[in-house]
Amino acid sequence: MKTRRAFGAVLLATLVLAACSKEKDVDLPAELVDFKPTAKVQRIWSASFGSAEPELRLGLGLAADGDRVFGASHNGDVVALNAKDGRTAWRTKSRATLSAGPGAGAGLVVVGSSTGDVIALEATSGQERWRVRVNGELLAAPAASERAVVVRTVSGFLIGLNPADGRELWREEQQVPRLTLRGTSAPTLVGDTALCGFDNGRVLAIGATSGEVLWDAAIAPPRGRTELERLVDIDSSVKVNGADVFVVGFQGRAAMLALDTGQIWWSRELSSYRGLDFDDEAVYVSTSSGEVEALRRRTGVDLWKQAGLKFRRLSAPTAFGAFVVVGDLDGQLHWLDKATGVLAARVSLGGRISNAPLVVGESLIAVDDKGRVAAFRAAPGA
């Protein structure tokens, strides 16, 4: 086991402040205005992951592997659905208070609990393969591959586990500031590299099997005189495509880094706690104020900005065909024209949508905070 401890005591203050909370209204959400749709959106199927009470889905989103979609509920149910028709393939009761996941990969579906349980299930059957405790609350989906299962705790630890039996391989610690936002970045696995953002504005790349720190990049050093001004949490997952790494943080920057060295190729001032997505041409960001911005992928230069959804607590965006899709606090899915940012369509899922929709094949699948899930297809044309 490898352990590297950060200097100083770690004190996590989970405070709900009007100026920085993810959950509390500071400004009134923008009213939705009527518009003429320029896209046809078709609902393919609907399903449910189970109990809607209590509504705690900060770290409970969607995962996919092959032709199945996986979800979980706070009361412990883990569910596999057929991605084509939404039929339930299996449902397992973990008997844990789930708060993170699922993550899927290498034949595993992995979830985490508020008490630090990490539970790995067989992706084909839902049968439990192993269960371990990492002694830290989990609020972000684990990452799973043939090399490792990687989890991030609220207390600042990134931990690598053996995918066969859950045995701890290594752990790496980053200092947690006294004041942070409620949430953590989900780790990302690319080959033998694990990447994760932290509450101190840094991104680490670590050998997934060895635990060796490959590089450590400061995306947004804390600035300001007060703890509130110095918040620079990276709470959204790091996204990787080829040799490029994309990341965005709260009161910080959006940036593109080199996967092999961590060198920052470009960065620009931007604030987000939900996250980003990308395609071959652009990077799309849901900002802290509820705007959706498109940046040129290779340079970070502005392409367009959609400001009509301000303060609607948007999910991270998802690039899907000719569209960028975001969910909001009222359960609306907004479909934006990828080239211009103009609203192209709007459909309702039902309840608040905190987690980014997921692209599976030719469908876009979204889940609301009550555990209701639906699959959609869309094409240009009213």
CSV table of N, CA, C and O in Angstrom, one decimal, residues 205-274:
chain,number,residue,atom,x,y,z
A,205,ALA,N,-2.6,13.3,-11.8
A,205,ALA,CA,-2.5,12.1,-12.6
A,205,ALA,C,-1.7,11.1,-11.9
A,205,ALA,O,-0.6,11.4,-11.5
A,206,ILE,N,-2.2,9.9,-11.7
A,206,ILE,CA,-1.6,8.9,-10.9
A,206,ILE,C,-1.6,7.6,-11.6
A,206,ILE,O,-2.6,7.2,-12.3
A,207,GLY,N,-0.6,6.8,-11.5
A,207,GLY,CA,-0.5,5.5,-12.0
A,207,GLY,C,-1.6,4.6,-11.4
A,207,GLY,O,-1.6,4.5,-10.1
A,208,ALA,N,-2.5,4.1,-12.2
A,208,ALA,CA,-3.7,3.4,-11.6
A,208,ALA,C,-3.3,2.1,-10.8
A,208,ALA,O,-4.0,1.8,-9.9
A,209,THR,N,-2.2,1.5,-11.2
A,209,THR,CA,-1.8,0.3,-10.5
A,209,THR,C,-0.7,0.5,-9.5
A,209,THR,O,-0.6,-0.1,-8.4
A,210,SER,N,0.1,1.5,-9.7
A,210,SER,CA,1.3,1.7,-8.9
A,210,SER,C,1.1,2.8,-7.8
A,210,SER,O,1.7,2.8,-6.8
A,211,GLY,N,0.1,3.7,-8.1
A,211,GLY,CA,-0.1,4.8,-7.2
A,211,GLY,C,0.9,6.0,-7.3
A,211,GLY,O,0.9,6.9,-6.5
A,212,GLU,N,1.8,5.9,-8.3
A,212,GLU,CA,2.8,6.9,-8.5
A,212,GLU,C,2.2,8.2,-9.0
A,212,GLU,O,1.4,8.1,-10.0
A,213,VAL,N,2.5,9.3,-8.5
A,213,VAL,CA,2.1,10.6,-9.0
A,213,VAL,C,2.8,10.9,-10.3
A,213,VAL,O,4.1,11.1,-10.2
A,214,LEU,N,2.1,11.0,-11.4
A,214,LEU,CA,2.7,11.2,-12.7
A,214,LEU,C,2.9,12.7,-12.9
A,214,LEU,O,3.9,13.2,-13.4
A,215,TRP,N,1.9,13.5,-12.5
A,215,TRP,CA,2.0,15.0,-12.6
A,215,TRP,C,0.9,15.6,-11.7
A,215,TRP,O,-0.1,14.9,-11.3
A,216,ASP,N,1.1,16.8,-11.3
A,216,ASP,CA,0.3,17.6,-10.4
A,216,ASP,C,0.2,19.0,-11.0
A,216,ASP,O,1.2,19.7,-11.0
A,217,ALA,N,-1.0,19.4,-11.5
A,217,ALA,CA,-1.2,20.7,-12.1
A,217,ALA,C,-2.1,21.6,-11.3
A,217,ALA,O,-3.2,21.2,-10.9
A,218,ALA,N,-1.7,22.8,-11.1
A,218,ALA,CA,-2.5,23.8,-10.4
A,218,ALA,C,-3.4,24.5,-11.5
A,218,ALA,O,-2.8,25.3,-12.3
A,219,ILE,N,-4.7,24.3,-11.5
A,219,ILE,CA,-5.5,24.9,-12.5
A,219,ILE,C,-5.9,26.3,-12.1
A,219,ILE,O,-5.9,27.2,-12.9
A,220,ALA,N,-6.2,26.5,-10.8
A,220,ALA,CA,-6.7,27.8,-10.3
A,220,ALA,C,-6.2,28.0,-8.9
A,220,ALA,O,-6.9,27.6,-8.0
A,221,PRO,N,-5.0,28.6,-8.7
A,221,PRO,CA,-4.6,28.8,-7.3
A,221,PRO,C,-5.6,29.7,-6.6
A,221,PRO,O,-6.2,30.6,-7.2
A,222,PRO,N,-5.8,29.5,-5.3
A,222,PRO,CA,-6.7,30.4,-4.6
A,222,PRO,C,-6.3,31.8,-4.6
A,222,PRO,O,-5.1,32.1,-4.5
A,223,ARG,N,-7.3,32.7,-4.7
A,223,ARG,CA,-7.0,34.2,-4.7
A,223,ARG,C,-8.1,34.8,-3.8
A,223,ARG,O,-9.2,34.4,-3.7
A,224,GLY,N,-7.7,36.0,-3.3
A,224,GLY,CA,-8.7,36.7,-2.5
A,224,GLY,C,-8.3,36.7,-1.0
A,224,GLY,O,-7.4,35.9,-0.6
A,225,ARG,N,-9.0,37.5,-0.2
A,225,ARG,CA,-8.6,37.7,1.2
A,225,ARG,C,-9.5,36.8,2.1
A,225,ARG,O,-9.1,36.5,3.2
A,226,THR,N,-10.7,36.4,1.7
A,226,THR,CA,-11.6,35.6,2.5
A,226,THR,C,-11.6,34.2,2.0
A,226,THR,O,-11.3,33.9,0.8
A,227,GLU,N,-12.1,33.3,2.9
A,227,GLU,CA,-12.2,31.9,2.5
A,227,GLU,C,-13.2,31.7,1.4
A,227,GLU,O,-13.1,30.9,0.5
A,228,LEU,N,-14.2,32.6,1.4
A,228,LEU,CA,-15.2,32.5,0.3
A,228,LEU,C,-14.6,32.9,-1.0
A,228,LEU,O,-14.9,32.2,-2.0
A,229,GLU,N,-13.8,33.9,-1.0
A,229,GLU,CA,-13.2,34.4,-2.3
A,229,GLU,C,-12.2,33.3,-2.8
A,229,GLU,O,-11.9,33.3,-4.0
A,230,ARG,N,-11.6,32.5,-1.9
A,230,ARG,CA,-10.6,31.6,-2.2
A,230,ARG,C,-11.1,30.2,-2.6
A,230,ARG,O,-10.3,29.3,-2.8
A,231,LEU,N,-12.4,30.1,-2.7
A,231,LEU,CA,-12.9,28.8,-3.1
A,231,LEU,C,-12.5,28.5,-4.6
A,231,LEU,O,-12.8,29.3,-5.5
A,232,VAL,N,-11.9,27.4,-4.8
A,232,VAL,CA,-11.5,27.0,-6.2
A,232,VAL,C,-11.8,25.5,-6.5
A,232,VAL,O,-11.0,24.9,-7.2
A,233,ASP,N,-12.8,25.0,-5.9
A,233,ASP,CA,-13.1,23.6,-6.0
A,233,ASP,C,-13.2,23.1,-7.4
A,233,ASP,O,-13.8,23.8,-8.3
A,234,ILE,N,-12.6,22.0,-7.7
A,234,ILE,CA,-12.9,21.3,-9.0
A,234,ILE,C,-13.8,20.1,-8.6
A,234,ILE,O,-13.4,19.1,-8.1
A,235,ASP,N,-15.1,20.3,-8.8
A,235,ASP,CA,-16.1,19.3,-8.4
A,235,ASP,C,-16.6,18.4,-9.5
A,235,ASP,O,-17.3,17.4,-9.3
A,236,SER,N,-16.3,18.9,-10.8
A,236,SER,CA,-16.8,18.1,-11.9
A,236,SER,C,-15.7,17.2,-12.4
A,236,SER,O,-14.5,17.4,-12.1
A,237,SER,N,-16.0,16.1,-13.1
A,237,SER,CA,-15.0,15.1,-13.5
A,237,SER,C,-14.2,15.7,-14.6
A,237,SER,O,-14.6,16.5,-15.4
A,238,VAL,N,-12.9,15.3,-14.6
A,238,VAL,CA,-12.0,15.6,-15.7
A,238,VAL,C,-12.3,14.8,-16.9
A,238,VAL,O,-12.6,13.6,-16.8
A,239,LYS,N,-12.4,15.4,-18.1
A,239,LYS,CA,-12.7,14.7,-19.3
A,239,LYS,C,-11.4,14.5,-20.2
A,239,LYS,O,-10.6,15.5,-20.3
A,240,VAL,N,-11.3,13.4,-20.8
A,240,VAL,CA,-10.1,13.1,-21.6
A,240,VAL,C,-10.5,12.6,-23.0
A,240,VAL,O,-11.5,11.8,-23.1
A,241,ASN,N,-9.8,13.1,-24.0
A,241,ASN,CA,-10.0,12.7,-25.4
A,241,ASN,C,-8.7,12.6,-26.0
A,241,ASN,O,-8.0,13.6,-26.2
A,242,GLY,N,-8.2,11.4,-26.4
A,242,GLY,CA,-6.9,11.2,-26.9
A,242,GLY,C,-5.8,11.7,-26.0
A,242,GLY,O,-5.7,11.3,-24.9
A,243,ALA,N,-5.0,12.7,-26.4
A,243,ALA,CA,-3.9,13.2,-25.6
A,243,ALA,C,-4.4,14.5,-24.9
A,243,ALA,O,-3.5,15.1,-24.2
A,244,ASP,N,-5.6,14.9,-25.0
A,244,ASP,CA,-6.1,16.1,-24.4
A,244,ASP,C,-6.9,15.9,-23.1
A,244,ASP,O,-7.8,15.0,-23.1
A,245,VAL,N,-6.7,16.7,-22.1
A,245,VAL,CA,-7.5,16.7,-20.9
A,245,VAL,C,-8.2,18.0,-20.7
A,245,VAL,O,-7.6,19.0,-20.8
A,246,PHE,N,-9.5,17.9,-20.4
A,246,PHE,CA,-10.3,19.1,-20.2
A,246,PHE,C,-10.8,19.2,-18.8
A,246,PHE,O,-11.3,18.2,-18.2
A,247,VAL,N,-10.8,20.4,-18.2
A,247,VAL,CA,-11.2,20.5,-16.8
A,247,VAL,C,-11.7,21.9,-16.5
A,247,VAL,O,-11.3,22.9,-17.2
A,248,VAL,N,-12.6,22.1,-15.6
A,248,VAL,CA,-13.1,23.4,-15.2
A,248,VAL,C,-13.4,23.4,-13.7
A,248,VAL,O,-13.8,22.3,-13.1
A,249,GLY,N,-13.2,24.5,-13.0
A,249,GLY,CA,-13.5,24.6,-11.6
A,249,GLY,C,-14.3,25.8,-11.2
A,249,GLY,O,-14.6,26.7,-12.0
A,250,PHE,N,-14.7,25.8,-9.9
A,250,PHE,CA,-15.5,26.9,-9.4
A,250,PHE,C,-14.6,28.1,-9.1
A,250,PHE,O,-13.6,27.9,-8.5
A,251,GLN,N,-15.1,29.3,-9.5
A,251,GLN,CA,-14.3,30.5,-9.4
A,251,GLN,C,-12.8,30.4,-9.8
A,251,GLN,O,-11.9,30.9,-9.3
A,252,GLY,N,-12.7,29.6,-10.9
A,252,GLY,CA,-11.3,29.3,-11.4
A,252,GLY,C,-11.2,29.4,-12.9
A,252,GLY,O,-11.4,30.5,-13.4
A,253,ARG,N,-10.8,28.3,-13.5
A,253,ARG,CA,-10.6,28.4,-14.9
A,253,ARG,C,-11.1,27.1,-15.6
A,253,ARG,O,-11.2,26.0,-15.0
A,254,ALA,N,-11.3,27.2,-16.9
A,254,ALA,CA,-11.5,26.1,-17.8
A,254,ALA,C,-10.1,26.0,-18.5
A,254,ALA,O,-9.5,27.0,-18.8
A,255,ALA,N,-9.6,24.7,-18.7
A,255,ALA,CA,-8.3,24.5,-19.2
A,255,ALA,C,-8.2,23.3,-20.0
A,255,ALA,O,-9.0,22.3,-19.8
A,256,MET,N,-7.3,23.2,-21.0
A,256,MET,CA,-6.9,22.0,-21.7
A,256,MET,C,-5.5,21.7,-21.3
A,256,MET,O,-4.6,22.6,-21.4
A,257,LEU,N,-5.2,20.4,-20.9
A,257,LEU,CA,-3.9,20.0,-20.5
A,257,LEU,C,-3.4,18.8,-21.4
A,257,LEU,O,-4.2,18.2,-22.0
A,258,ALA,N,-2.1,18.6,-21.4
A,258,ALA,CA,-1.5,17.4,-22.0
A,258,ALA,C,-1.6,16.2,-21.1
A,258,ALA,O,-1.3,16.3,-19.9
A,259,LEU,N,-2.2,15.1,-21.6
A,259,LEU,CA,-2.4,13.9,-20.8
A,259,LEU,C,-1.0,13.4,-20.3
A,259,LEU,O,-1.0,12.9,-19.1
A,260,ASP,N,0.0,13.5,-21.1
A,260,ASP,CA,1.3,12.8,-20.6
A,260,ASP,C,2.1,13.7,-19.6
A,260,ASP,O,2.8,13.1,-18.8
A,261,THR,N,2.0,15.0,-19.7
A,261,THR,CA,2.8,15.8,-18.8
A,261,THR,C,2.0,16.7,-17.9
A,261,THR,O,2.6,17.3,-16.9
A,262,GLY,N,0.7,17.0,-18.1
A,262,GLY,CA,0.0,17.9,-17.4
A,262,GLY,C,0.2,19.4,-17.8
A,262,GLY,O,-0.3,20.3,-17.1
A,263,GLN,N,1.0,19.6,-18.8
A,263,GLN,CA,1.2,21.0,-19.3
A,263,GLN,C,-0.1,21.6,-19.7
A,263,GLN,O,-0.9,21.0,-20.4
A,264,ILE,N,-0.3,22.9,-19.3
A,264,ILE,CA,-1.6,23.6,-19.7
A,264,ILE,C,-1.4,24.2,-21.0
A,264,ILE,O,-0.5,25.1,-21.2
A,265,TRP,N,-2.2,23.8,-22.0
A,265,TRP,CA,-2.1,24.4,-23.4
A,265,TRP,C,-2.8,25.7,-23.5
A,265,TRP,O,-2.4,26.6,-24.1
A,266,TRP,N,-4.0,25.7,-22.8
A,266,TRP,CA,-4.7,27.0,-22.7
A,266,TRP,C,-5.6,27.0,-21.5
A,266,TRP,O,-6.0,25.9,-21.0
A,267,SER,N,-5.9,28.2,-21.0
A,267,SER,CA,-6.8,28.3,-19.9
A,267,SER,C,-7.5,29.7,-20.0
A,267,SER,O,-7.0,30.6,-20.6
A,268,ARG,N,-8.7,29.7,-19.4
A,268,ARG,CA,-9.4,31.0,-19.4
A,268,ARG,C,-10.3,31.1,-18.2
A,268,ARG,O,-10.7,30.1,-17.7
A,269,GLU,N,-10.5,32.3,-17.7
A,269,GLU,CA,-11.3,32.5,-16.5
A,269,GLU,C,-12.7,32.0,-16.7
A,269,GLU,O,-13.4,32.5,-17.7
A,270,LEU,N,-13.2,31.1,-15.9
A,270,LEU,CA,-14.5,30.6,-16.0
A,270,LEU,C,-14.9,29.9,-14.7
A,270,LEU,O,-14.0,29.3,-14.1
A,271,SER,N,-16.1,29.9,-14.3
A,271,SER,CA,-16.5,29.3,-13.1
A,271,SER,C,-17.6,28.3,-13.3
A,271,SER,O,-18.7,28.6,-13.9
A,272,SER,N,-17.4,27.0,-12.8
A,272,SER,CA,-18.4,26.0,-13.0
A,272,SER,C,-18.3,25.0,-11.9
A,272,SER,O,-17.1,24.6,-11.6
A,273,TYR,N,-19.4,24.5,-11.3
A,273,TYR,CA,-19.3,23.3,-10.4
A,273,TYR,C,-20.0,22.1,-11.0
A,273,TYR,O,-20.0,21.1,-10.4
A,274,ARG,N,-20.6,22.3,-12.2
A,274,ARG,CA,-21.3,21.2,-12.8
A,274,ARG,C,-20.4,20.5,-13.8
A,274,ARG,O,-20.3,19.2,-13.9
